[in-house]
Coordinates of C-alpha atoms in Angstrom, one line a residue:
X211 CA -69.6 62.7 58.4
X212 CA -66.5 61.2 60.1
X213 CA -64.9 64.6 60.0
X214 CA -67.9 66.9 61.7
X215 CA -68.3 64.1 64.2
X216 CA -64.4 65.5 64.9
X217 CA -65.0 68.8 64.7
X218 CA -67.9 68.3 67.5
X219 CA -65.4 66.5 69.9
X220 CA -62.7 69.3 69.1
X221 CA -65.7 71.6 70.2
X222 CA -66.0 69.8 73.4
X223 CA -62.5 69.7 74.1
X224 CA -61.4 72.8 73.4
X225 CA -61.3 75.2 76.7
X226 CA -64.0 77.6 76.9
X227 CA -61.2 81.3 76.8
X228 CA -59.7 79.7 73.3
X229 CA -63.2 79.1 71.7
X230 CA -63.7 82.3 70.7
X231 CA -60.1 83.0 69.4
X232 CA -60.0 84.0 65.7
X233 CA -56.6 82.4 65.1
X234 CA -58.3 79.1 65.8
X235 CA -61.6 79.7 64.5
X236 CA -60.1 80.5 61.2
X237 CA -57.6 77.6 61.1
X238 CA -61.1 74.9 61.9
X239 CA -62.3 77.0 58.9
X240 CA -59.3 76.6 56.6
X241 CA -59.1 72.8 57.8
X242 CA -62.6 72.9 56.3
X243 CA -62.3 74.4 53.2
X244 CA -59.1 72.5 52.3
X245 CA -61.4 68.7 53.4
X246 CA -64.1 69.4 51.0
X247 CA -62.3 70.8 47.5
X248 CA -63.5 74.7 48.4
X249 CA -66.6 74.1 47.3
X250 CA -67.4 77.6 48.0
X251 CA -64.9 78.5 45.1
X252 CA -67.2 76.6 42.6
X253 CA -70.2 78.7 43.9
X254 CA -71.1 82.2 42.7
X255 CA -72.1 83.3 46.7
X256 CA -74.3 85.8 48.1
X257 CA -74.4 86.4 51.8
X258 CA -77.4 87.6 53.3
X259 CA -77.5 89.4 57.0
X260 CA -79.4 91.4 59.0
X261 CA -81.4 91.6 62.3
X262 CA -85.2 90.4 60.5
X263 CA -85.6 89.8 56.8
X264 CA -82.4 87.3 56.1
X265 CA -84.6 84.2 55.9
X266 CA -87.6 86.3 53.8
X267 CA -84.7 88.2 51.8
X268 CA -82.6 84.9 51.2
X269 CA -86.0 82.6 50.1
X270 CA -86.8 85.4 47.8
X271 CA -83.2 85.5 45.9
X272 CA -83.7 81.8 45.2
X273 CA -87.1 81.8 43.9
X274 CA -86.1 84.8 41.5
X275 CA -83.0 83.1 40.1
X276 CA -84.5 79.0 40.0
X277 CA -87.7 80.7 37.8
X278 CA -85.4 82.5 36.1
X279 CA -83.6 79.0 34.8
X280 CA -80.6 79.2 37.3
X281 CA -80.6 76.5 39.9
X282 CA -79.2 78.0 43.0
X283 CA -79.2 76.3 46.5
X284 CA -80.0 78.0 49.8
X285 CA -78.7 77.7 53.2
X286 CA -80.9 79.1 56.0
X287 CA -83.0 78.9 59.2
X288 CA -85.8 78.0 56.6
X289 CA -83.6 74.8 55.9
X290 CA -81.1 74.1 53.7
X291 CA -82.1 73.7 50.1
X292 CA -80.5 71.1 47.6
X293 CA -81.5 70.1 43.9
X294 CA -83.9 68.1 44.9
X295 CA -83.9 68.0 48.9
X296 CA -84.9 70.1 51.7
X297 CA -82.7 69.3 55.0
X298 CA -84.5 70.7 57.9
X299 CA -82.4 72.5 60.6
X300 CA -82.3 70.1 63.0
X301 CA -79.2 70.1 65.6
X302 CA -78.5 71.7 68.7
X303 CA -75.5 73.1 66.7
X304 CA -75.6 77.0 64.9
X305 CA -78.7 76.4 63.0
X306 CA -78.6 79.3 60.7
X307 CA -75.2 79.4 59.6
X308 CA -73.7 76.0 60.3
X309 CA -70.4 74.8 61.6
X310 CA -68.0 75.2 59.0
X311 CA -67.5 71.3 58.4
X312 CA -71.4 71.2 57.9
X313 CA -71.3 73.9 55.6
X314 CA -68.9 72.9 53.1
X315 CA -70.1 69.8 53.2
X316 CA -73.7 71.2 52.1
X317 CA -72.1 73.2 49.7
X318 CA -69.5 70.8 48.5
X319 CA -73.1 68.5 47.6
X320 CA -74.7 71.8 45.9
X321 CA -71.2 71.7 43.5
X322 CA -72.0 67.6 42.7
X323 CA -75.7 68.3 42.2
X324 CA -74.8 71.2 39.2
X325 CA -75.7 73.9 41.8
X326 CA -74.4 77.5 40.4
X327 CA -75.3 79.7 43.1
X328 CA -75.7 79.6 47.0
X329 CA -77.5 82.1 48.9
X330 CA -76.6 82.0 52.8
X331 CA -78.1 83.2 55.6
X332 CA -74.8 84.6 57.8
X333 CA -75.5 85.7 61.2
X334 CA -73.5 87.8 63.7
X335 CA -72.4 84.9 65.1
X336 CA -71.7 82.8 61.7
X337 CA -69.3 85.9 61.3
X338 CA -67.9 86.2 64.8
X339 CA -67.0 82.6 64.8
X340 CA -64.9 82.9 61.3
X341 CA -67.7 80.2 59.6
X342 CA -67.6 81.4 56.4
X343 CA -63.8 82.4 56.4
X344 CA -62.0 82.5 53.3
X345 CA -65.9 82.2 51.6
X346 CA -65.6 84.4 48.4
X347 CA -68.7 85.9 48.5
X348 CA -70.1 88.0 45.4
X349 CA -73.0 89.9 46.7
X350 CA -73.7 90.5 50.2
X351 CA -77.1 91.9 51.4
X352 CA -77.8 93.7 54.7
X353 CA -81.5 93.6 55.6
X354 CA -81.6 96.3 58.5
X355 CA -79.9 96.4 61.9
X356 CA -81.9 97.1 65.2
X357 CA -81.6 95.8 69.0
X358 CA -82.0 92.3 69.2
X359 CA -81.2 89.5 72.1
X360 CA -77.9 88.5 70.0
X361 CA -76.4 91.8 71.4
X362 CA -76.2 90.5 75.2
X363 CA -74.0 87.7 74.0
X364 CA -72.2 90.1 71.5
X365 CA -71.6 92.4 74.8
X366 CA -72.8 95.3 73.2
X367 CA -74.5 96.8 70.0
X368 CA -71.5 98.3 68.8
X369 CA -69.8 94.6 68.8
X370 CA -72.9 93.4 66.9
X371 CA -72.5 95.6 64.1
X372 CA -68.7 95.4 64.2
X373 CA -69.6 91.4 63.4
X374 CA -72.0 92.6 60.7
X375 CA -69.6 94.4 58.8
X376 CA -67.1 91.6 58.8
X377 CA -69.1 90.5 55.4
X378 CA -69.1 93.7 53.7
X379 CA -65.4 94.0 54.1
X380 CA -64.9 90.8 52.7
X381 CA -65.7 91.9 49.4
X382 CA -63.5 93.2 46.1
X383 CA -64.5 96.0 44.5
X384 CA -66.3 94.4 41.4
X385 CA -68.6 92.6 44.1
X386 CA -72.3 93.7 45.1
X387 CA -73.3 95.9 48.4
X388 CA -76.7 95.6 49.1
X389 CA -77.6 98.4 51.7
X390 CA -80.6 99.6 53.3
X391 CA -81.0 103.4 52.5
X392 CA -83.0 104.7 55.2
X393 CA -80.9 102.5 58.1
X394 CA -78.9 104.8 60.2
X395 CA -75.9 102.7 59.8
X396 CA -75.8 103.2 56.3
X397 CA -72.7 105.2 56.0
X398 CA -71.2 103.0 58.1
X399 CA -71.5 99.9 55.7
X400 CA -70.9 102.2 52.2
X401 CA -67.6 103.1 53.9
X402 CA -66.6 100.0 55.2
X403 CA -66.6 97.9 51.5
X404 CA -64.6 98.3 48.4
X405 CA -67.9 97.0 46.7
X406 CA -70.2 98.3 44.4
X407 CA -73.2 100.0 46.0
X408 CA -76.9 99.1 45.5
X409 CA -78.8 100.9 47.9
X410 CA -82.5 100.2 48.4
X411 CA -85.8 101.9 49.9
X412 CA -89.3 102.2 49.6
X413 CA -89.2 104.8 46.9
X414 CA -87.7 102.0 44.4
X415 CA -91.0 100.2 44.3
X416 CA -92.2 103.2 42.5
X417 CA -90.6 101.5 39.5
X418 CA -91.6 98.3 40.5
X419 CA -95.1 98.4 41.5
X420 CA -95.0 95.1 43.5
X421 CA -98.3 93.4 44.4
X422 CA -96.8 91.0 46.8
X423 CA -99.6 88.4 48.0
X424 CA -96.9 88.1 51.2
X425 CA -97.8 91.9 51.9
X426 CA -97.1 94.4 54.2
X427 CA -94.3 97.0 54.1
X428 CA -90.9 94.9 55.3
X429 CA -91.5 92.4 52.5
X430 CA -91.3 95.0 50.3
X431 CA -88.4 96.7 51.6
X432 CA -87.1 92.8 51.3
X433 CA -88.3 91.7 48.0
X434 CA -86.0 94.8 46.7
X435 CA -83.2 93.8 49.0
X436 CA -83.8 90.5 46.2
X437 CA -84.1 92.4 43.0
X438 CA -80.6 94.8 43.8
X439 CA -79.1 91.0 44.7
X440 CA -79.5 89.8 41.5
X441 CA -79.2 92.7 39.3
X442 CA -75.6 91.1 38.1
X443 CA -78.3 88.5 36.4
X444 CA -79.2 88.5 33.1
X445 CA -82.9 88.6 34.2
X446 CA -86.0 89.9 32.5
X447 CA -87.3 92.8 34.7
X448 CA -91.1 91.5 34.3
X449 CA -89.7 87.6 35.3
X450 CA -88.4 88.7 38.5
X451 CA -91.8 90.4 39.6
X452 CA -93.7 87.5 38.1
X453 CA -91.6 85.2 40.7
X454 CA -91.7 87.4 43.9
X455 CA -95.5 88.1 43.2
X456 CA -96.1 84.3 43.1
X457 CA -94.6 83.5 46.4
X458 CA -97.7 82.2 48.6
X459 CA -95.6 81.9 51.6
X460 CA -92.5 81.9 53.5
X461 CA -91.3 78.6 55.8
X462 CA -92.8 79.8 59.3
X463 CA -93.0 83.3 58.2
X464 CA -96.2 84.9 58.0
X465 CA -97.3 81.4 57.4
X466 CA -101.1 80.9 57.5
X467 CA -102.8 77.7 58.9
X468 CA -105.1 77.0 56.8
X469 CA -108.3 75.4 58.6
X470 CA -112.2 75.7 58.4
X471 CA -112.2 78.1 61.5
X472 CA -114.2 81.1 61.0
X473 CA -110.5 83.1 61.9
X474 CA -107.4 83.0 60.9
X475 CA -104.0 81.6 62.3
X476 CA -100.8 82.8 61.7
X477 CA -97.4 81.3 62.8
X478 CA -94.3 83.3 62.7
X479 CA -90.4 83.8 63.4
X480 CA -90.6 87.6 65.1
X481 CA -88.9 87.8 68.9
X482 CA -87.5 90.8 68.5
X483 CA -88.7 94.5 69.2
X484 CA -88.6 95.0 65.3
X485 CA -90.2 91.8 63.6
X486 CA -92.7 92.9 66.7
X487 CA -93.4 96.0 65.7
X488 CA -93.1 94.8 61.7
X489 CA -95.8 92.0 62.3
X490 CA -98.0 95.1 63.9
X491 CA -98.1 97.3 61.2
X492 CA -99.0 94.3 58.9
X493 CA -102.0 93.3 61.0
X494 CA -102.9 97.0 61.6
X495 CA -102.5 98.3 57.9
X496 CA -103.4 95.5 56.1
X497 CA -105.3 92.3 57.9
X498 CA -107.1 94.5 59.7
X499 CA -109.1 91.0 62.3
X500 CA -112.0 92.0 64.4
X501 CA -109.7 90.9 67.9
X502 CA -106.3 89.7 67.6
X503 CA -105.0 87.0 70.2
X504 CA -100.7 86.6 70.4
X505 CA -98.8 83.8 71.7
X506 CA -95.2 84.2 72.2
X507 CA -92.3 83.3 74.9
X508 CA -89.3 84.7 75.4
X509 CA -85.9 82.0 75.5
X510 CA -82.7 81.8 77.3
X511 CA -80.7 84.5 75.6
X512 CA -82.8 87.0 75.6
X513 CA -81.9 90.3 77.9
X514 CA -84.9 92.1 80.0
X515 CA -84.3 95.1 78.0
X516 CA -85.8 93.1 75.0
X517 CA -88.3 91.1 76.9
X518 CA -89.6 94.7 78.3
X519 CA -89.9 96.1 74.9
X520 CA -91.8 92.5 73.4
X521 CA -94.0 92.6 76.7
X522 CA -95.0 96.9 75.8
X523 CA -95.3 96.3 72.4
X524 CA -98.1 93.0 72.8
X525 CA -100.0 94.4 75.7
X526 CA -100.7 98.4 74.0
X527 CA -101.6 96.3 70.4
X528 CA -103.3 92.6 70.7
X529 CA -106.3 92.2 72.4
X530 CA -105.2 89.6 74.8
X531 CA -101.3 88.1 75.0
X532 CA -100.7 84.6 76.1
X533 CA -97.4 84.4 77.2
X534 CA -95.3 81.5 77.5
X535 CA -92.3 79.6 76.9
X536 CA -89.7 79.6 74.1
X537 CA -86.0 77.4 73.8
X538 CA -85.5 78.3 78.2
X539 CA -82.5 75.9 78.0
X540 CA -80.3 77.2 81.2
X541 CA -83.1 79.2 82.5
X542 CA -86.5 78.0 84.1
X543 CA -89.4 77.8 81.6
X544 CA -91.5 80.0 83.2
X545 CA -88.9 82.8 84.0
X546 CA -90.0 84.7 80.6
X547 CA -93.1 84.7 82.4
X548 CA -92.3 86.2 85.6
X549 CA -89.9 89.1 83.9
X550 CA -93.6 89.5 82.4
X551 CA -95.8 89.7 85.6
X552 CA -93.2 92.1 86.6
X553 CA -93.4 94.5 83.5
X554 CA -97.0 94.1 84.2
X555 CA -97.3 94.9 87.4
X556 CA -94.6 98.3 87.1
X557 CA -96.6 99.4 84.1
X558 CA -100.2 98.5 85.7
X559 CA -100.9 96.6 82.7
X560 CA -104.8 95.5 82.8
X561 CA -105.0 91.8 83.9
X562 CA -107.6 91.2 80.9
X563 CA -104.9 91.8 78.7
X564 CA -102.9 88.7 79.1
X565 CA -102.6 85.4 80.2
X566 CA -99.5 83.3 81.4
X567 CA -99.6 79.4 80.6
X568 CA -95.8 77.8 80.7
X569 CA -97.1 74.7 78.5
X570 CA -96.8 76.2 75.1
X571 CA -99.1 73.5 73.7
X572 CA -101.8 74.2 76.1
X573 CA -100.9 78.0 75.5
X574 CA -101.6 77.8 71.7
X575 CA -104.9 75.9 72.6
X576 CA -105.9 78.3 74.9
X577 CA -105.9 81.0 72.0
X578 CA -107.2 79.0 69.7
X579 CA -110.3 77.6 71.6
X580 CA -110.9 81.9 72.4
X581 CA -111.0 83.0 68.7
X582 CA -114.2 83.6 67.4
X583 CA -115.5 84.9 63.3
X584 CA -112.9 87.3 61.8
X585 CA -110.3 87.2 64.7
X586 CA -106.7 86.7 64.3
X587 CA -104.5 84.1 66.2
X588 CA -101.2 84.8 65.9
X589 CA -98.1 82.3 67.0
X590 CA -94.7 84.2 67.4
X591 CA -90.7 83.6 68.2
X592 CA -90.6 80.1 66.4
X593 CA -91.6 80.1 63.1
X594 CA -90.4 76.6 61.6
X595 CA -88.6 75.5 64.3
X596 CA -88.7 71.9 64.8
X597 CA -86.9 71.8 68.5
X598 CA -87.9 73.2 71.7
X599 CA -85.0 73.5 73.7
X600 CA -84.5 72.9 77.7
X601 CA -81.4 72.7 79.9
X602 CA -80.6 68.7 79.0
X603 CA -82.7 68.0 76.4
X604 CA -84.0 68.8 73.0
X605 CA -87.4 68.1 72.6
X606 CA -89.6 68.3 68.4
X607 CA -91.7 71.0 68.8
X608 CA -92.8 72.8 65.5
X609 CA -95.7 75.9 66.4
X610 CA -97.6 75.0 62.7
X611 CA -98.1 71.1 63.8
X612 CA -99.1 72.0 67.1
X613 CA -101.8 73.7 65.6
X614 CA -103.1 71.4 63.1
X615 CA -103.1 68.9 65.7
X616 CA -104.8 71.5 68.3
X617 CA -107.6 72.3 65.3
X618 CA -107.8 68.5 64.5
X619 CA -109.0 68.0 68.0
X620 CA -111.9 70.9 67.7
X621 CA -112.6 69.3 64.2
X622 CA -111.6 72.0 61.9
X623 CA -109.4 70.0 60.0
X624 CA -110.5 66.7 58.6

């Protein structure tokens, strides 16, 4: 702990036009590494990135491989998954891929605990910032790629996809490519690896059949980003769709409250224009509620391109949007709510469609008390996140107990 208390101080030390430098991003790395044994050398690693899906993708290579009697540990925005421990993500530090003194320390305790293989969630940052340098990875999966509010701080799209590909070159050529088919940046990933290719799309579930109770198409496309991941395994074929067809839910994705409300309440992760448009179909194709409310707020990083395209896509599909805030940190909480208004007003959206409420308590109980038998309330842009961050502060907020203690009060939960 000693030497991450170090690494923090060296963070606030360091001048701001060095922090990004890859010569010294690496050598924090390296220092890393070397403090904790490799751990990572011990591991057998797979990398999972992407713009939606990693968490989903990365839960579901776990479960397939711990069913199928290898005990494999997981490091994600989900948590970070030991033996016998769950660490919730926590800090105000890179919560998906940690710091790389916190992750080798996790994986250095994954080695001790008889631990064989670590699935990590690596982000375009984890990969911009050299975290998982010198990390021999095995298999590395790419979920999709689209638009997303990490672009703004990546300076453009092509920079974010220059990051993305960092993982797949990173690989020998007797390691694992997991590529999306149908993505348009497919050719750019088969021809930036030495690795072994395992593409996958939608017609591959021909063979499998899945009857996911997670459903919807993008868990599909992610449960066989999962199988190709693990196809190095000796693994029955009918054991893996046993385990991915057991899976009753996802850490704050797709999650269902369960309640004695006459409606249902889900709480999930999407804030970007395609988990949006993902958790759309999925209502629309398969859930199928008489009137669906959404609650969602968009946070400090996110450009007004994206908050545009969020504020289209809730106001032409859900029957009313209560919009609110989400992590403002540098930027006043209701500021995601005037960039709103102002969509609004430009595209003369109806004023029945939404509501603004800045409190995102009183938001979510503003939706719940409006629900009524066979409608849906839907919670987006948090999923299990346990901290609402402001400018100075930090402060627990976590969407799923906000609604069991919201239903608690209107006595639908003992």
């Amino acid at each position: 702990m000693k030497v991450n208390f170090l690494f923090r101080i060296l963070k606030k030390i360091i001048p701001e036009n060095l922090k990004k430098n890859s010569f010294l991003r690496k050598g924090l790395a390296l220092i890393a590494n070397i403090f904790y044994g490799f751990p990572a050398k011990k591991l057998f690693l797979i990398g999972v990135t992407g713009t939606t899906g990693k968490t989903t993708t990365a839960f579901m290579i776990k479960k397939i491989l711990d069913d199928g009697g290898i005990t494999t540990g997981l490091i994600s925005t989900a948590g970070y998954f030991l033996k016998n421990e769950v660490i919730p993500v926590m800090s105000q530090g890179p919560g998906t891929t940690p710091d790389p003194f916190y992750l080798n320390s996790l994986l250095r305790r994954m080695v001790k605990e008889g631990i064989k293989v670590a699935v990590i969630e690596v982000s375009s940052f984890g990969l911009m910032y050299w975290r998982v340098y010198g990390f021999p990875f095995k298999v590395a999966v790419l979920t999709n790629i689209d638009y997303n509010h990490h672009v703004k701080l990546h300076g453009s799209m092509d920079n974010y996809v220059k990051e993305k590909l960092k993982l797949f070159r990173m690989l020998k050529p007797q390691d694992l490519a997991v590529l999306p088919r149908e993505s348009k940046y497919f050719e750019l990933f088969k021809n930036n690896t030495q690795a072994r290719l395992k593409p996958f799309d939608l017609e591959q579930n021909q063979d499998w059949q899945l009857q996911l109770k997670i459903s919807s198409k993008f868990n599909i496309l992610n449960a066989l980003a999962a199988i190709n991941a693990v196809s190095d395994f000796p693994l029955n074929k009918e054991q893996i769709k046993k385990s991915l067809e057991s899976i009753e839910s996802i850490p704050g994705r797709g999650e269902f409250i369960n309640s004695s409300a006459s409606f249902k309440i889900i709480v999930d992760k999407a804030n970007t224009p395609l988990a949006f448009q993902n958790i759309i179909d999925w209502i629309k194709n398969d859930l199928k509620p008489e009137k669906t409310i959404a609650v969602y707020g968009t946070f400090n990083e996110s450009p007004l391109e994206e908050r545009e395209k969020l504020a289209q896509l809730a106001t032409d599909f859900f029957d009313l949007t209560i919009i609110t805030e989400d992590d403002p940190k540098n930027e006043a909480p209701d500021q995601g709510i005037k960039d709103f208004l102002q969509f609004a007003k430009k595209n003369q959206i109806h004023p029945n469609k939404y509501l603004t409420i800045v409190d995102r308590r009183e938001a979510i109980k503003e939706a719940l008390s409006r629900a009524a038998k066979n409608d849906l309330v839907i919670i987006l842009g948090r999923g299990n996140e346990k901290l609402m961050y402001y400018k100075n502060k930090a402060v627990p907020f976590d969407d799923r107990e906000v609604v069991q203690d919201i239903l608690k009060e209107f006595h639908y939960l003992s």
